[in-house]
Every structure is written in C-alpha cells, then in structure tokens.
Amino acid sequence: MIKLHNVSKSFSQFQAIKSVFLTIDQGEIHGIIGASGAGKSTLLRHMNLLEIPDEGEVEVNGQKLTSLSSKELRQARKSIGMIFQHFNLVANKTVYENVAVSLEITNFPKKERKNRVLECLQFVGLESSLEKYPAQLSGGQKQRVGIARALANKPQVLLCDEPTSSLDPNTTAEILGVLENINKSLGVTIVIVSHEMEVIKSICNRVTVMEAGEIYDTVLIEPTSIQIIDNSPRYYVEQLTKGGGMDDA
Amino acid sequence: MPELLVQYETEIWTSIGETFVMVGVSILAAILIGLPVGTFLFLCRKGQVLENQFVFSILNLLVNIIRSFPFLLLVVFLIPFTRLVLGTAIGTAAATVPLSIIAIAHYSRLVEQSLLEVPKGVIEAAISMGASIQDIIFKFLYVEARSGFVLGLTTSIISFISYSTIMGVVGGGGIGDFAIRYGYQQFKTELMIYMIIIMVILVQLIQFFGTTVSRMIDKR
C-alpha cells in the first residue's frame, strides 16, 4: 500500500530522514512514534509528497509518487487524505464549505457534491453544524471537519499528523474512535504520527519507532481498545493529590 | 451655503470629478494589476508553491524602487513614458499614468502582506487535497486573506487621494489642485479650508466603509 524505499531528506545542514525503508500494508493502522525532532512528521509528509525526498522512492496505492508529473501527483493525492494537528481549516468557510472545497478541487460530479458532503459530515457526527464557521467550533469538532474533508474523495489512505495532540483526553478518545471506525468500516489504511504513547497503543496494529531520522524498530502490537479517559474535575483532583509523584504513572 | 462655495460651484464640481477619475483609475489599476503582482510576490517567495528567487527579486526590487521615489519626482520622471503611452503628459488622463503605477506598487505590497498572514497549514491542506495553483489562490488564499485585501485597499485609496492632490503639476486638476490655485495662490484661505473639509469627509467615509466591509467578511 505504502512503500518508502531508501528515503532521505535534509533541511539545509540537518538530515531529517536517513535512508528509511518502510512498508505499510493495506488495512493497517500504522503508528509512527518518537521524540520531538525524530523525523516522524517529516516521514509522514513524504507519503503524499508534501516533502519531496532528496533521495529514494515513495510508492502509494501502487503508484510511484516520486516519478509522477505534477498533474499526475495532484490526481494521486486525491486518494490520500490528510489531517493535521492544527486542523488547517479555512477560517472564512463554513463547515459545509470546508468539506465541499475538496470536492470542487477534484471535479467531483456537481450534482452529487451536496450529498457527499452531508454523508461525510454525518459520518463524523457534525450534520447539525453545517453553517457554522471554524471559530465557533471546539477543537474536537474542528478535527471532525478535518476528517470529513479528508474523507470526501473516498481516499484509500488517511495520513494523520499528530491528530489529537491539541485535544483533551476525552476528545482524543472520541477522535480515535472515529479513526478506528474509518479503518474498520471503510477499509481505509491509516498512518498516524503521535508522540503520545497512549494514542498509539490504543489504536495501532503496527508501530514504527523513530530516532534521529532513522527507524529504530517496527513492532506488531495488539491494540488495547480506546479508553474513555475520565476528565471530570474530580478525577483531575484525585490524580493530582494521590501522591507518589511521577513514578505512579 | 457659504457665498464662496456658490461662486465657485462649477469649478469645485469639476475638481471633485477630476479627483474621482484619478483615484478611480488608480483603484482599478491596483485591483487589476496590483492584486496579481502582490499574489506573485507572495507565491514566488522562498518556501511557497511557485518559489522562484529570480522572479521574486525582480518584482521585489521594482516595487521597492517605485515606492522609494518621492511621488512628485516619480510624476516628473515618468513624463516621457506617459507621453509614449497617451501621446500627452498633460491633463487628468495623463495624471492617471503615474498614479496607476504607484497604486500598483503600493497595493501589491499590501496584498503580499495579507497573504503572508494566511496560516501555512491551510496551504498545505490545500496541496494535500490535490489543489492546483489556481485552486490554492482562489479557493484558499483569497478566501482567507479577503478582509486584509479590503483593509489594504482602504488604506491604499486614502493614499491615492493624497497622491492625487499634487497632480496639478501636470495639469491633472482635482480637489488638491483647486485648493492650491484658488485657496492658496489667490489668498482665499476660506476656500482652501472648505476643500480640506471635503477631503476629510471623503476619507472618513472611505475608512468607515472599508472597516465595516472587512469586518463583515472576516469570520476568523
């Protein structure tokens, strides 16, 4: 499904990715974890060529992205959805328009656009907020719009760049639930970058651990299922006053 | 109405008309040419989708040079060019040439600045969806930057009015020229003050209108 072959990338003097080989299979939820600066986001951004590798090849859905013309690449990107830590919605467009724009770009048949937008927004549970602007939404709702937008063109792959890192624990669990549902019911292959161990453990089948631009290891795991973390104020106080300090975690 | 205003009514209306022509043409030039130039300036910057150091440097230098001219000198300097384009360098029509050139340079810079305020992530999202350059510009950049464009244009129009007041040097006429010739050179200070009041009202109206519109279309 996704193949990185000997991919390297430098930013001026700094080598962000060092000859990485990685294969991600169809239907996987694949995690990429590592410390800040380990190159996990950069690696993910190679999978739709938001970063162009200095060396090596990137193959997605059987297409070698690195040897496509810019027009073919745009076409290929339509089947690779992406969501972001900071959502990256168009602030001057409504929820509806934010999703619709991805269909306008791909020349999705005009008559079916409205239905498709509503379908996607229903899938993420936002069908009642069509006319709202992003500024009127919570973080979790914004990410749902991001997900609906990424799903609109029926992608085969969904790239998630720290999708829950600016969300609270409860909302994180909700969003992970949506992602899991996309993988199970739509069969979309998901790659998720996160520095949060809990996120990776709860949803991924296979995890790549990165260190200083290299793959340290790739391990198979048994997803622990998503825990709805209690974020009532009482729980916070309990956790804070329980004693034992850092070791407790 | 004060007697002086009645006495010079025809001249005053003519001069207001000339100002409107000069400023109107400047606004058109700013929108039709300044907006694309500003967009190019932005897109050719390092790290942007059309990154092109050469084009950026040329445009950037050109805009800077035009804007660093004291405007009176630019008008005089451009006389041969104006004559080449219009066959004459004198009159209201001729005055629109240097005004349009400064308008393009002025507004393109403000457009570039508004575009720089669009979060980089929004452009990345557009690219990841398979957007073409045209899509990125019209469906993302211009949508996000639109209130900045309106505020920038408001500021620009007010500058254009100010620039237009010196167009008397090439026979361009206008409110400023009228105020100088009648109010100042013929010692009718009262008349000059009336002209200033007209300008103040005009600028207030434009600023109010611009601020209101930009607020209305800003959903950020």
CSV table of C-alpha atoms in Angstrom, one decimal:
chain,number,residue,atom,x,y,z
A,1,MET,CA,0.0,0.0,0.0
A,2,ILE,CA,2.7,2.5,1.1
A,3,LYS,CA,6.3,1.8,0.3
A,4,LEU,CA,9.2,4.1,1.2
A,5,HIS,CA,12.4,2.9,-0.4
A,6,ASN,CA,15.7,4.4,0.8
A,7,VAL,CA,14.2,7.8,1.5
A,8,SER,CA,16.5,10.6,2.7
A,9,LYS,CA,15.7,14.2,3.4
A,10,SER,CA,17.8,17.1,4.6
A,11,PHE,CA,16.9,20.7,5.6
A,12,SER,CA,20.0,22.8,4.9
A,13,GLN,CA,22.6,21.1,7.2
A,14,PHE,CA,20.2,19.0,9.2
A,15,GLN,CA,19.5,15.5,8.0
A,16,ALA,CA,15.9,14.9,9.0
A,17,ILE,CA,15.4,11.4,7.4
A,18,LYS,CA,18.2,9.0,6.8
A,19,SER,CA,17.7,6.3,4.2
A,20,VAL,CA,14.4,4.9,5.5
A,21,PHE,CA,12.8,1.7,4.2
A,22,LEU,CA,9.2,1.1,5.3
A,23,THR,CA,6.3,-0.9,4.0
A,24,ILE,CA,2.8,-0.3,5.3
A,25,ASP,CA,0.1,-2.9,4.4
A,26,GLN,CA,-3.4,-2.4,3.1
A,27,GLY,CA,-5.9,-2.0,6.0
A,28,GLU,CA,-3.3,-1.3,8.7
A,29,ILE,CA,-3.5,1.3,11.3
A,30,HIS,CA,0.2,2.1,11.4
A,31,GLY,CA,1.7,4.3,14.2
A,32,ILE,CA,4.8,6.3,14.0
A,33,ILE,CA,6.2,7.4,17.3
A,34,GLY,CA,9.3,9.0,18.6
A,35,ALA,CA,10.7,12.1,20.4
A,36,SER,CA,10.4,15.6,19.1
A,37,GLY,CA,12.7,16.1,16.2
A,38,ALA,CA,12.9,12.3,15.5
A,39,GLY,CA,11.5,13.0,12.0
A,40,LYS,CA,8.2,11.3,12.4
A,41,SER,CA,6.1,14.1,10.9
A,42,THR,CA,8.6,14.6,8.1
A,43,LEU,CA,8.4,10.9,7.3
A,44,LEU,CA,4.6,11.1,7.2
A,45,ARG,CA,4.7,14.1,4.9
A,46,HIS,CA,6.7,12.1,2.4
A,47,MET,CA,3.8,9.8,1.9
A,48,ASN,CA,1.8,12.4,-0.1
A,49,LEU,CA,5.0,14.3,-1.2
A,50,LEU,CA,4.3,17.4,0.9
A,51,GLU,CA,8.0,16.8,1.4
A,52,ILE,CA,10.0,15.8,-1.6
A,53,PRO,CA,12.8,13.4,-0.7
A,54,ASP,CA,16.3,14.2,-1.7
A,55,GLU,CA,16.8,10.6,-2.5
A,56,GLY,CA,14.7,7.4,-2.7
A,57,GLU,CA,11.3,6.5,-3.9
A,58,VAL,CA,7.8,6.8,-2.5
A,59,GLU,CA,5.0,4.4,-3.6
A,60,VAL,CA,1.4,4.7,-2.6
A,61,ASN,CA,-1.6,2.7,-3.9
A,62,GLY,CA,0.8,1.1,-6.4
A,63,GLN,CA,1.8,4.4,-7.9
A,64,LYS,CA,5.4,5.7,-7.7
A,65,LEU,CA,4.7,9.2,-6.5
A,66,THR,CA,8.3,10.3,-6.9
A,67,SER,CA,8.1,9.7,-10.7
A,68,LEU,CA,4.8,11.4,-11.4
A,69,SER,CA,4.3,14.7,-13.2
A,70,SER,CA,2.8,17.4,-11.1
A,71,LYS,CA,-0.6,16.9,-12.7
A,72,GLU,CA,-0.5,13.2,-12.0
A,73,LEU,CA,0.7,13.8,-8.5
A,74,ARG,CA,-2.4,16.1,-7.9
A,75,GLN,CA,-4.5,13.3,-9.1
A,76,ALA,CA,-2.8,10.7,-6.9
A,77,ARG,CA,-3.2,13.0,-3.8
A,78,LYS,CA,-7.0,12.8,-4.2
A,79,SER,CA,-6.8,9.2,-2.9
A,80,ILE,CA,-4.5,10.1,0.0
A,81,GLY,CA,-6.4,12.1,2.7
A,82,MET,CA,-4.5,14.0,5.4
A,83,ILE,CA,-5.5,15.5,8.8
A,84,PHE,CA,-3.3,17.9,10.9
A,85,GLN,CA,-2.6,18.7,14.5
A,86,HIS,CA,-3.9,22.3,14.0
A,87,PHE,CA,-6.8,21.2,11.7
A,88,ASN,CA,-5.8,23.7,9.0
A,89,LEU,CA,-9.4,24.5,8.1
A,90,VAL,CA,-10.3,27.6,6.0
A,91,ALA,CA,-11.5,30.0,8.7
A,92,ASN,CA,-13.6,32.0,6.3
A,93,LYS,CA,-15.5,29.0,5.0
A,94,THR,CA,-18.4,27.3,6.9
A,95,VAL,CA,-18.2,23.6,7.9
A,96,TYR,CA,-20.1,22.7,4.8
A,97,GLU,CA,-17.9,24.8,2.5
A,98,ASN,CA,-14.7,23.4,4.1
A,99,VAL,CA,-15.7,19.9,3.1
A,100,ALA,CA,-17.2,20.9,-0.2
A,101,VAL,CA,-14.0,22.6,-1.3
A,102,SER,CA,-12.1,19.2,-1.5
A,103,LEU,CA,-14.8,18.0,-3.9
A,104,GLU,CA,-14.6,21.2,-6.0
A,105,ILE,CA,-10.9,20.6,-6.4
A,106,THR,CA,-11.3,17.1,-7.7
A,107,ASN,CA,-14.2,17.9,-10.0
A,108,PHE,CA,-16.5,15.6,-8.2
A,109,PRO,CA,-19.8,15.5,-10.1
A,110,LYS,CA,-21.6,18.7,-9.2
A,111,LYS,CA,-25.0,17.1,-8.6
A,112,GLU,CA,-23.6,14.6,-6.1
A,113,ARG,CA,-21.5,17.1,-4.2
A,114,LYS,CA,-24.1,18.1,-1.7
A,115,ASN,CA,-25.0,14.5,-0.8
A,116,ARG,CA,-21.4,13.5,-0.4
A,117,VAL,CA,-20.6,16.5,1.9
A,118,LEU,CA,-23.6,15.7,4.1
A,119,GLU,CA,-22.7,12.0,4.1
A,120,CYS,CA,-19.2,12.8,5.3
A,121,LEU,CA,-20.4,15.2,7.9
A,122,GLN,CA,-22.9,12.7,9.1
A,123,PHE,CA,-20.1,10.1,9.4
A,124,VAL,CA,-18.2,12.4,11.8
A,125,GLY,CA,-21.4,13.5,13.6
A,126,LEU,CA,-21.4,17.1,12.5
A,127,GLU,CA,-24.5,17.2,10.3
A,128,SER,CA,-26.1,19.8,12.6
A,129,SER,CA,-23.3,22.4,12.3
A,130,LEU,CA,-23.2,23.0,8.5
A,131,GLU,CA,-23.5,26.7,8.6
A,132,LYS,CA,-21.0,27.3,11.5
A,133,TYR,CA,-17.6,28.7,11.0
A,134,PRO,CA,-14.5,27.0,12.5
A,135,ALA,CA,-14.1,29.8,15.1
A,136,GLN,CA,-17.5,28.6,16.5
A,137,LEU,CA,-16.3,25.0,17.0
A,138,SER,CA,-14.4,23.2,19.7
A,139,GLY,CA,-11.1,21.5,18.9
A,140,GLY,CA,-12.7,18.1,18.6
A,141,GLN,CA,-15.3,19.4,16.3
A,142,LYS,CA,-12.7,21.1,14.1
A,143,GLN,CA,-10.8,17.9,13.8
A,144,ARG,CA,-14.0,16.1,12.8
A,145,VAL,CA,-14.4,18.7,10.0
A,146,GLY,CA,-10.8,17.9,9.0
A,147,ILE,CA,-11.6,14.2,8.9
A,148,ALA,CA,-14.8,14.8,6.9
A,149,ARG,CA,-12.8,16.9,4.4
A,150,ALA,CA,-10.1,14.2,4.1
A,151,LEU,CA,-12.8,11.5,3.6
A,152,ALA,CA,-14.8,13.4,1.0
A,153,ASN,CA,-12.9,12.0,-2.0
A,154,LYS,CA,-13.0,8.4,-0.7
A,155,PRO,CA,-9.3,8.1,-0.1
A,156,GLN,CA,-7.6,4.7,0.3
A,157,VAL,CA,-5.1,6.1,2.8
A,158,LEU,CA,-5.5,8.6,5.6
A,159,LEU,CA,-2.4,10.3,6.9
A,160,CYS,CA,-2.8,11.7,10.4
A,161,ASP,CA,-0.2,14.2,11.6
A,162,GLU,CA,-0.5,14.4,15.4
A,163,PRO,CA,-4.3,14.4,15.1
A,164,THR,CA,-5.0,14.5,18.8
A,165,SER,CA,-2.1,16.4,20.2
A,166,SER,CA,-4.0,19.6,20.8
A,167,LEU,CA,-7.1,17.9,22.2
A,168,ASP,CA,-8.1,16.9,25.7
A,169,PRO,CA,-8.2,13.2,26.8
A,170,ASN,CA,-11.9,12.7,26.2
A,171,THR,CA,-11.9,14.4,22.8
A,172,THR,CA,-8.8,12.4,21.9
A,173,ALA,CA,-10.6,9.2,22.6
A,174,GLU,CA,-13.6,10.3,20.5
A,175,ILE,CA,-11.4,11.2,17.6
A,176,LEU,CA,-9.5,7.9,17.8
A,177,GLY,CA,-12.9,6.2,17.8
A,178,VAL,CA,-13.8,8.0,14.6
A,179,LEU,CA,-10.4,7.0,13.0
A,180,GLU,CA,-10.9,3.4,14.1
A,181,ASN,CA,-14.3,3.4,12.6
A,182,ILE,CA,-12.9,4.7,9.3
A,183,ASN,CA,-10.4,1.9,9.2
A,184,LYS,CA,-12.9,-0.8,10.1
A,185,SER,CA,-16.0,0.2,8.1
A,186,LEU,CA,-14.4,1.9,5.1
A,187,GLY,CA,-11.3,-0.2,4.9
A,188,VAL,CA,-9.0,2.9,4.8
A,189,THR,CA,-5.4,2.4,5.6
A,190,ILE,CA,-4.4,4.8,8.4
A,191,VAL,CA,-0.9,6.1,9.2
A,192,ILE,CA,-0.8,8.1,12.5
A,193,VAL,CA,2.0,10.1,13.8
A,194,SER,CA,2.0,10.9,17.5
A,195,HIS,CA,4.3,11.4,20.4
A,196,GLU,CA,1.6,10.2,22.8
A,197,MET,CA,2.1,6.5,23.7
A,198,GLU,CA,-1.5,6.1,24.8
A,199,VAL,CA,-2.8,7.1,21.4
A,200,ILE,CA,-0.5,4.8,19.6
A,201,LYS,CA,-1.2,1.8,21.9
A,202,SER,CA,-4.9,2.2,21.8
A,203,ILE,CA,-5.4,2.2,18.0
A,204,CYS,CA,-2.4,0.8,16.0
A,205,ASN,CA,-1.7,-2.7,14.8
A,206,ARG,CA,1.9,-2.0,13.9
A,207,VAL,CA,4.2,0.8,15.1
A,208,THR,CA,7.4,2.3,13.8
A,209,VAL,CA,9.6,3.8,16.4
A,210,MET,CA,11.9,6.6,15.1
A,211,GLU,CA,15.0,8.1,16.4
A,212,ALA,CA,17.1,10.8,14.9
A,213,GLY,CA,15.7,10.4,11.4
A,214,GLU,CA,16.1,6.6,11.4
A,215,ILE,CA,13.7,3.7,12.0
A,216,TYR,CA,14.7,2.2,15.4
A,217,ASP,CA,12.3,-0.6,15.2
A,218,THR,CA,8.9,-1.7,13.8
A,219,VAL,CA,6.8,-3.7,16.1
A,220,LEU,CA,3.4,-5.5,15.9
A,221,ILE,CA,1.0,-4.7,18.7
A,222,GLU,CA,-2.4,-5.7,20.0
A,223,PRO,CA,-4.5,-2.5,20.1
A,224,THR,CA,-5.7,-2.1,23.7
A,225,SER,CA,-9.0,-0.5,22.5
A,226,ILE,CA,-9.8,3.1,23.3
A,227,GLN,CA,-10.2,4.0,26.9
A,228,ILE,CA,-12.5,6.9,27.5
A,229,ILE,CA,-10.5,8.8,30.0
A,230,ASP,CA,-12.4,10.4,32.8
A,231,ASN,CA,-11.7,14.2,32.6
A,232,SER,CA,-14.1,15.3,35.2
A,233,PRO,CA,-12.6,17.9,37.6
A,234,ARG,CA,-13.0,15.4,40.5
A,235,TYR,CA,-10.8,12.9,38.6
A,236,TYR,CA,-8.1,15.5,38.0
A,237,VAL,CA,-8.1,16.4,41.7
A,238,GLU,CA,-7.8,12.8,42.6
A,239,GLN,CA,-5.0,12.1,40.3
A,240,LEU,CA,-3.1,15.2,41.4
A,241,THR,CA,-3.4,14.5,45.2
A,242,LYS,CA,-3.0,10.8,45.1
A,243,GLY,CA,0.7,11.1,45.9
A,244,GLY,CA,3.6,9.0,44.7
A,245,GLY,CA,4.6,11.6,42.1
A,246,MET,CA,5.8,10.8,38.6
A,247,ASP,CA,6.6,7.1,39.3
A,248,ASP,CA,2.9,6.5,39.7
A,249,ALA,CA,2.2,7.0,36.0
B,1,MET,CA,-24.3,77.6,1.7
B,2,PRO,CA,-21.3,80.0,2.0
B,3,GLU,CA,-21.1,82.5,-0.8
B,4,LEU,CA,-17.6,81.5,-1.9
B,5,LEU,CA,-18.8,77.9,-2.5
B,6,VAL,CA,-21.7,79.1,-4.6
B,7,GLN,CA,-19.5,81.4,-6.6
B,8,TYR,CA,-17.0,78.6,-7.4
B,9,GLU,CA,-19.6,75.8,-7.6
B,10,THR,CA,-18.8,74.7,-11.2
B,11,GLU,CA,-15.0,74.7,-10.6
B,12,ILE,CA,-15.5,72.7,-7.4
B,13,TRP,CA,-17.6,70.1,-9.0
B,14,THR,CA,-15.2,69.8,-11.9
B,15,SER,CA,-12.3,69.4,-9.5
B,16,ILE,CA,-14.1,66.7,-7.5
B,17,GLY,CA,-14.9,64.9,-10.7
B,18,GLU,CA,-11.2,65.0,-11.7
B,19,THR,CA,-10.2,63.6,-8.3
B,20,PHE,CA,-12.7,60.8,-8.8
B,21,VAL,CA,-11.3,60.0,-12.2
B,22,MET,CA,-7.7,59.9,-10.9
B,23,VAL,CA,-8.5,57.9,-7.8
B,24,GLY,CA,-10.9,55.6,-9.7
B,25,VAL,CA,-8.3,54.7,-12.3
B,26,SER,CA,-5.8,54.1,-9.5
B,27,ILE,CA,-8.2,51.8,-7.8
B,28,LEU,CA,-8.7,49.8,-11.0
B,29,ALA,CA,-5.0,49.6,-11.6
B,30,ALA,CA,-4.5,48.4,-8.0
B,31,ILE,CA,-7.1,45.7,-8.3
B,32,LEU,CA,-6.4,44.6,-11.9
B,33,ILE,CA,-2.6,44.7,-11.8
B,34,GLY,CA,-1.6,45.2,-8.1
B,35,LEU,CA,-3.5,42.2,-6.9
B,36,PRO,CA,-1.9,39.7,-9.3
B,37,VAL,CA,1.5,41.3,-8.8
B,38,GLY,CA,1.1,41.0,-5.0
B,39,THR,CA,0.0,37.4,-5.4
B,40,PHE,CA,3.0,36.6,-7.5
B,41,LEU,CA,5.3,38.3,-5.0
B,42,PHE,CA,3.9,36.0,-2.3
B,43,LEU,CA,3.9,32.8,-4.4
B,44,CYS,CA,7.5,33.3,-5.6
B,45,ARG,CA,8.8,33.7,-2.1
B,46,LYS,CA,11.1,31.0,-0.6
B,47,GLY,CA,9.1,28.0,0.5
B,48,GLN,CA,5.9,29.0,-1.4
B,49,VAL,CA,4.4,27.0,-4.2
B,50,LEU,CA,5.9,28.9,-7.1
B,51,GLU,CA,9.2,29.6,-5.3
B,52,ASN,CA,11.4,31.5,-7.8
B,53,GLN,CA,14.2,33.5,-6.4
B,54,PHE,CA,14.8,35.3,-9.7
B,55,VAL,CA,11.2,36.5,-10.3
B,56,PHE,CA,10.8,37.4,-6.6
B,57,SER,CA,13.9,39.5,-6.6
B,58,ILE,CA,13.0,41.4,-9.7
B,59,LEU,CA,9.4,42.1,-8.6
B,60,ASN,CA,10.5,43.0,-5.1
B,61,LEU,CA,13.2,45.4,-6.4
B,62,LEU,CA,10.8,47.0,-8.8
B,63,VAL,CA,8.1,47.6,-6.2
B,64,ASN,CA,10.7,49.0,-3.7
B,65,ILE,CA,12.1,51.3,-6.3
B,66,ILE,CA,8.8,52.7,-7.3
B,67,ARG,CA,7.8,53.2,-3.7
B,68,SER,CA,11.0,54.9,-2.7
B,69,PHE,CA,10.5,57.7,-5.2
B,70,PRO,CA,9.2,60.9,-3.7
B,71,PHE,CA,5.9,60.9,-5.6
B,72,LEU,CA,6.4,64.4,-7.1
B,73,LEU,CA,9.7,63.2,-8.7
B,74,LEU,CA,8.0,60.0,-9.9
B,75,VAL,CA,5.5,62.1,-11.8
B,76,VAL,CA,8.1,64.2,-13.4
B,77,PHE,CA,10.4,61.2,-14.1
B,78,LEU,CA,7.5,59.4,-15.8
B,79,ILE,CA,6.6,62.3,-18.2
B,80,PRO,CA,8.4,60.7,-21.2
B,81,PHE,CA,6.7,57.3,-20.5
B,82,THR,CA,3.3,59.0,-20.1
B,83,ARG,CA,3.8,60.8,-23.4
B,84,LEU,CA,4.7,57.5,-25.1
B,85,VAL,CA,1.6,55.8,-23.8
B,86,LEU,CA,-1.0,58.5,-24.1
B,87,GLY,CA,0.6,60.9,-26.6
B,88,THR,CA,0.5,63.7,-24.0
B,89,ALA,CA,1.8,64.2,-20.5
B,90,ILE,CA,-0.6,67.0,-19.6
B,91,GLY,CA,-4.2,66.7,-18.2
B,92,THR,CA,-6.3,64.5,-16.0
B,93,ALA,CA,-5.9,61.4,-18.2
B,94,ALA,CA,-2.1,61.8,-18.3
B,95,ALA,CA,-2.1,62.2,-14.5
B,96,THR,CA,-3.6,58.7,-14.1
B,97,VAL,CA,-0.4,57.1,-15.5
B,98,PRO,CA,2.0,57.9,-12.6
B,99,LEU,CA,-0.9,57.4,-10.2
B,100,SER,CA,-1.6,54.0,-11.5
B,101,ILE,CA,2.0,53.0,-11.3
B,102,ILE,CA,2.3,54.0,-7.7
B,103,ALA,CA,-1.1,52.4,-7.0
B,104,ILE,CA,0.1,49.0,-8.3
B,105,ALA,CA,3.4,49.1,-6.3
B,106,HIS,CA,1.6,50.3,-3.2
B,107,TYR,CA,-1.3,47.8,-3.3
B,108,SER,CA,0.8,44.8,-4.4
B,109,ARG,CA,2.9,45.1,-1.2
B,110,LEU,CA,-0.2,45.2,0.9
B,111,VAL,CA,-1.7,42.2,-0.9
B,112,GLU,CA,1.6,40.3,-0.3
B,113,GLN,CA,1.4,41.2,3.4
B,114,SER,CA,-2.2,40.0,3.8
B,115,LEU,CA,-1.2,36.7,2.1
B,116,LEU,CA,1.7,36.2,4.4
B,117,GLU,CA,-0.8,36.2,7.3
B,118,VAL,CA,-2.6,33.1,5.9
B,119,PRO,CA,-1.5,30.2,8.0
B,120,LYS,CA,0.9,28.0,6.1
B,121,GLY,CA,-1.0,24.9,7.2
B,122,VAL,CA,-4.0,26.0,5.2
B,123,ILE,CA,-1.9,26.0,2.0
B,124,GLU,CA,-0.5,22.6,3.0
B,125,ALA,CA,-4.0,21.2,3.5
B,126,ALA,CA,-4.9,22.5,0.0
B,127,ILE,CA,-1.9,20.8,-1.5
B,128,SER,CA,-2.6,17.6,0.3
B,129,MET,CA,-6.1,17.6,-1.3
B,130,GLY,CA,-4.6,17.8,-4.7
B,131,ALA,CA,-5.3,21.5,-5.3
B,132,SER,CA,-3.8,23.2,-8.4
B,133,ILE,CA,-2.1,26.6,-8.1
B,134,GLN,CA,-5.3,28.2,-9.3
B,135,ASP,CA,-7.3,26.4,-6.6
B,136,ILE,CA,-4.8,27.4,-3.9
B,137,ILE,CA,-5.1,31.0,-5.0
B,138,PHE,CA,-8.9,31.3,-5.4
B,139,LYS,CA,-10.3,28.7,-3.1
B,140,PHE,CA,-7.9,29.1,-0.2
B,141,LEU,CA,-5.6,32.2,-0.2
B,142,TYR,CA,-8.0,34.8,-1.4
B,143,VAL,CA,-10.8,33.4,0.9
B,144,GLU,CA,-8.5,33.6,3.9
B,145,ALA,CA,-7.0,37.0,3.1
B,146,ARG,CA,-10.1,38.8,1.8
B,147,SER,CA,-10.6,41.0,4.8
B,148,GLY,CA,-6.9,42.0,4.7
B,149,PHE,CA,-7.3,42.8,1.0
B,150,VAL,CA,-10.3,45.2,1.8
B,151,LEU,CA,-8.4,46.9,4.6
B,152,GLY,CA,-5.3,47.2,2.4
B,153,LEU,CA,-7.4,48.7,-0.4
B,154,THR,CA,-9.0,51.2,2.0
B,155,THR,CA,-5.5,52.4,3.1
B,156,SER,CA,-4.4,52.5,-0.5
B,157,ILE,CA,-7.4,54.5,-1.7
B,158,ILE,CA,-6.7,57.1,1.0
B,159,SER,CA,-3.1,57.3,-0.1
B,160,PHE,CA,-4.2,57.6,-3.8
B,161,ILE,CA,-6.4,60.6,-2.8
B,162,SER,CA,-3.4,62.2,-1.1
B,163,TYR,CA,-1.2,61.5,-4.1
B,164,SER,CA,-3.8,62.9,-6.5
B,165,THR,CA,-3.6,66.3,-4.8
B,166,ILE,CA,-0.3,67.1,-6.4
B,167,MET,CA,-1.3,66.2,-9.9
B,168,GLY,CA,-1.7,69.9,-10.6
B,169,VAL,CA,2.0,69.9,-11.6
B,170,VAL,CA,1.0,68.1,-14.8
B,171,GLY,CA,-2.4,69.8,-15.2
B,172,GLY,CA,-4.3,66.9,-13.7
B,173,GLY,CA,-6.6,69.1,-11.7
B,174,GLY,CA,-8.5,67.7,-8.8
B,175,ILE,CA,-9.6,69.0,-5.4
B,176,GLY,CA,-6.0,69.5,-4.2
B,177,ASP,CA,-5.0,71.5,-7.2
B,178,PHE,CA,-8.1,73.6,-6.9
B,179,ALA,CA,-7.3,74.3,-3.2
B,180,ILE,CA,-3.8,75.4,-4.1
B,181,ARG,CA,-4.6,77.6,-7.1
B,182,TYR,CA,-7.7,79.3,-5.7
B,183,GLY,CA,-7.3,78.9,-1.9
B,184,TYR,CA,-3.6,79.4,-1.6
B,185,GLN,CA,-2.3,81.3,-4.6
B,186,GLN,CA,-5.3,83.6,-4.7
B,187,PHE,CA,-5.3,84.1,-0.9
B,188,LYS,CA,-8.8,82.7,-0.5
B,189,THR,CA,-7.9,80.8,2.6
B,190,GLU,CA,-11.5,80.1,3.4
B,191,LEU,CA,-11.9,78.3,0.1
B,192,MET,CA,-8.9,76.2,0.9
B,193,ILE,CA,-10.3,75.2,4.3
B,194,TYR,CA,-13.6,74.1,2.6
B,195,MET,CA,-11.6,71.9,0.3
B,196,ILE,CA,-9.8,70.4,3.2
B,197,ILE,CA,-13.1,69.7,4.9
B,198,ILE,CA,-14.3,67.9,1.8
B,199,MET,CA,-11.2,65.7,1.8
B,200,VAL,CA,-11.6,64.9,5.5
B,201,ILE,CA,-15.2,63.9,5.0
B,202,LEU,CA,-14.3,61.8,2.0
B,203,VAL,CA,-11.5,60.0,3.8
B,204,GLN,CA,-13.7,59.4,6.9
B,205,LEU,CA,-16.4,57.8,4.7
B,206,ILE,CA,-14.0,55.6,2.9
B,207,GLN,CA,-12.3,54.4,6.1
B,208,PHE,CA,-15.7,53.7,7.7
B,209,PHE,CA,-16.9,51.8,4.7
B,210,GLY,CA,-13.7,49.8,4.4
B,211,THR,CA,-13.6,48.9,8.0
B,212,THR,CA,-17.2,47.8,8.0
B,213,VAL,CA,-16.9,45.6,5.0
B,214,SER,CA,-13.7,44.0,6.1
B,215,ARG,CA,-15.3,43.2,9.5
B,216,MET,CA,-18.4,41.7,7.8
B,217,ILE,CA,-16.4,39.3,5.7
B,218,ASP,CA,-14.0,38.2,8.4
B,219,LYS,CA,-15.1,35.0,10.1
B,220,ARG,CA,-11.8,34.2,11.6
